Amino acid sequence: MKCYVTANSPYGRKVRVAANETGLADEVEWQMITPEERTKVIPGINPLGKVPVAILESGEVLFDSPVICAYVDSLNNDGPKLIPQAVGARWAVLTLEALGDGLAEAVIAGSQEDQKPDEKRSQGIVDRQMGKVTSALGALNKMAGDFNDPPMMGEIAVACALGFMEFRKLVPGWRETYPALSGWYAGMLKRQSFIRTAPTTQG
Ligand SMILES: N[C@@H](CCC(=O)N[C@@H](CS)C(=O)NCC(=O)O)C(=O)O
């Protein structure tokens, strides 16, 4: 499988962490591209023009990150599953993944709007996205004590979103405001899968 990612995409990081956690990272041909290359190359593969996107040996194209992560997990027959089969646990894991992905989406939308020059920037959009970020952080702080250890797909998505939020410096002081969540996140950052995939450049 070939997988296109950018260095700092929280969604690309999810796939990279999932591949590391399942021991499959070396079996993926990673295509680390710049945002400029993404604009040129990816629309020919994914009509939405977004990464991550994977191309299987068969030529089949997979997107978006929940689909690629589920595919990676389906290849993992030896280690612990990132997405459980059991009905109750499965939907809880996938819903937490959606909350993590939604947090990342609000962080991206909020920071992109915030970076615009004053004459183009909408404070209403920034406030709306920041409202989602704050509400998600509050909910996650309450849930952190019950998170799976080792992490499953939900925890991985949440930690990737938090990593991107810190990288963009969007919520200064969040670690003090949400101590249960930040205590859990500090533990996640020690995992090899997160150390190996940390954001590196301003992309
Ligand atoms: N729901 C998608 C979101 C993917 C996404 O938004 N990727 C961003 C990078 S973080 C992207 O490629 N943006 C380029 C664009 O929107 O044109 C997923 O989970 O993979």
XYZ file of C-alpha atoms and ligand atoms in Angstrom:
223
model
C 0.000 0.000 0.000
C 1.149 3.493 -0.854
C -0.057 6.315 1.411
C 0.162 10.045 0.724
C 0.471 12.282 3.781
C 1.786 15.728 4.666
C 4.130 16.175 7.642
C 1.704 18.038 9.864
C -1.751 16.778 8.926
C -3.470 15.429 12.060
C -5.388 13.021 9.809
C -2.222 11.785 8.118
C -0.696 11.389 11.564
C -3.618 9.178 12.613
C -2.795 6.763 9.810
C 0.921 6.863 10.617
C 0.261 6.247 14.330
C -2.196 3.424 13.531
C 0.406 1.789 11.272
C 3.051 2.113 14.002
C 0.761 0.819 16.751
C -0.122 -2.253 14.677
C 3.500 -2.899 13.665
C 2.690 -2.352 9.978
C 4.462 0.980 9.384
C 7.322 -0.590 7.423
C 4.892 -2.301 5.065
C 3.492 1.025 3.874
C 5.199 3.021 1.131
C 4.855 6.497 2.663
C 4.671 9.419 0.253
C 5.464 12.458 2.403
C 4.435 15.428 0.277
C 4.377 19.195 0.784
C 1.111 21.186 0.772
C 2.131 22.487 -2.685
C 2.610 18.940 -4.010
C -0.730 17.989 -2.472
C -2.461 20.690 -4.525
C -0.878 19.368 -7.734
C -0.941 15.602 -7.216
C -3.806 14.636 -4.901
C -6.869 15.856 -6.872
C -5.950 13.250 -9.522
C -6.220 10.533 -6.856
C -8.835 11.830 -4.404
C -11.437 14.128 -5.996
C -11.617 16.037 -2.698
C -7.915 16.918 -3.015
C -7.231 15.894 0.581
C -4.674 13.753 2.368
C -4.374 11.129 3.667
C -5.141 8.978 0.667
C -3.990 5.388 0.123
C -3.543 3.309 -3.024
C -3.695 -0.455 -2.502
C -1.690 -3.028 -4.501
C -4.901 -3.697 -6.452
C -5.034 -0.026 -7.491
C -8.055 0.639 -5.282
C -8.003 4.106 -3.703
C -8.974 4.596 -0.052
C -9.834 7.819 1.781
C -10.447 9.393 4.265
C -8.467 8.754 7.468
C -11.138 6.646 9.283
C -11.374 4.359 6.240
C -7.591 4.010 5.848
C -7.141 3.398 9.597
C -9.878 0.739 9.551
C -8.134 -0.874 6.575
C -4.776 -0.873 8.405
C -6.466 -2.405 11.447
C -8.043 -5.092 9.254
C -4.519 -6.200 8.243
C -3.526 -6.537 11.879
C -4.371 -10.098 12.833
C -1.734 -10.632 15.501
C -1.693 -7.644 17.854
C -4.516 -5.950 19.784
C -7.184 -4.392 17.543
C -7.494 -0.592 17.260
C -11.185 -0.963 16.357
C -12.912 -3.743 18.310
C -15.423 -6.044 16.646
C -17.701 -6.295 19.709
C -20.757 -4.151 19.070
C -20.839 -1.873 22.140
C -17.124 -1.186 22.224
C -16.928 -0.682 18.443
C -19.381 2.222 18.261
C -17.849 3.920 21.297
C -14.386 3.755 19.701
C -15.627 5.067 16.334
C -17.583 7.882 18.004
C -14.524 8.963 19.987
C -12.564 8.897 16.720
C -15.211 11.203 15.208
C -14.896 13.561 18.178
C -11.108 13.683 17.750
C -11.455 14.257 14.012
C -14.058 16.976 14.622
C -11.743 18.702 17.081
C -8.995 18.708 14.449
C -11.440 20.075 11.868
C -12.439 22.967 14.152
C -8.779 23.679 14.958
C -7.924 23.797 11.240
C -10.912 25.992 10.321
C -10.400 28.301 13.324
C -6.670 28.778 12.807
C -7.015 29.276 9.035
C -9.596 32.029 9.584
C -7.574 33.572 12.420
C -4.486 33.853 10.209
C -6.262 35.905 7.537
C -5.517 39.627 7.264
C -7.933 41.810 9.283
C -9.947 42.934 6.248
C -10.686 39.329 5.221
C -11.001 37.724 8.648
C -14.424 36.892 10.120
C -14.422 37.039 13.928
C -17.783 35.222 13.818
C -16.187 32.202 12.092
C -13.233 32.201 14.511
C -15.590 32.360 17.516
C -17.836 29.610 16.150
C -14.902 27.245 15.561
C -13.325 28.110 18.918
C -16.666 27.317 20.566
C -16.465 23.814 19.075
C -12.842 23.448 20.222
C -13.661 24.503 23.785
C -16.745 22.317 23.965
C -14.823 19.268 22.646
C -11.954 19.856 25.097
C -14.425 20.076 28.004
C -16.112 16.819 26.981
C -12.792 15.021 26.453
C -11.491 16.222 29.825
C -14.459 14.483 31.478
C -13.909 11.298 29.445
C -10.112 11.043 29.798
C -10.221 8.906 32.956
C -12.038 6.176 30.997
C -9.833 6.172 27.892
C -8.526 2.818 26.630
C -4.989 1.851 27.532
C -3.361 0.815 25.252
C -5.045 3.368 22.997
C -7.578 2.405 20.363
C -8.550 4.386 17.284
C -10.568 6.925 19.295
C -7.696 7.826 21.613
C -5.313 8.015 18.639
C -7.584 10.512 16.845
C -7.940 12.643 19.990
C -4.180 12.743 20.627
C -3.448 13.643 16.968
C -5.967 16.500 17.166
C -4.410 17.775 20.420
C -0.946 17.548 18.858
C -2.081 19.703 15.945
C -3.815 22.166 18.282
C -0.584 22.591 20.251
C 1.449 22.852 17.058
C -0.798 25.716 15.908
C -0.731 27.242 19.438
C -4.475 27.769 19.145
C -5.469 27.333 22.814
C -2.723 28.724 25.063
C -2.834 27.261 28.562
C -5.075 24.313 27.593
C -2.927 21.900 29.599
C -3.740 23.776 32.813
C -7.427 24.269 31.956
C -8.014 20.573 31.143
C -5.748 18.673 33.588
C -7.249 15.191 33.176
C -6.967 15.401 29.390
C -3.473 16.892 29.413
C -2.226 14.307 31.939
C -3.450 11.520 29.671
C -2.004 13.269 26.581
C 1.444 13.535 28.229
C 1.444 9.738 28.491
C 0.450 9.362 24.822
C 3.366 11.554 23.734
C 5.783 9.008 25.245
C 4.598 6.255 22.911
C 6.990 5.434 20.065
C 4.139 5.839 17.578
C 3.726 9.491 18.613
C 7.446 10.230 18.967
C 8.028 8.970 15.399
C 5.202 11.046 13.898
C 5.557 14.391 15.691
C 4.913 17.504 13.561
C 8.221 18.851 12.298
C 7.809 21.816 9.984
C 5.411 24.690 9.526
C 3.222 23.153 6.822
N -12.007 13.896 6.858
C -10.702 13.867 6.246
C -10.029 15.233 6.395
C -8.740 15.321 5.596
C -8.219 16.741 5.525
O -8.922 17.714 5.822
N -6.955 16.855 5.117
C -6.345 18.158 4.957
C -4.944 18.160 5.563
S -5.030 18.163 7.327
C -6.179 18.459 3.479
O -5.684 17.641 2.739
N -6.591 19.658 3.068
C -6.440 20.094 1.717
C -7.700 20.685 1.190
O -8.709 20.784 1.921
O -7.683 21.086 0.025
C -9.855 12.740 6.876
O -10.199 12.304 7.989
O -8.913 12.257 6.218
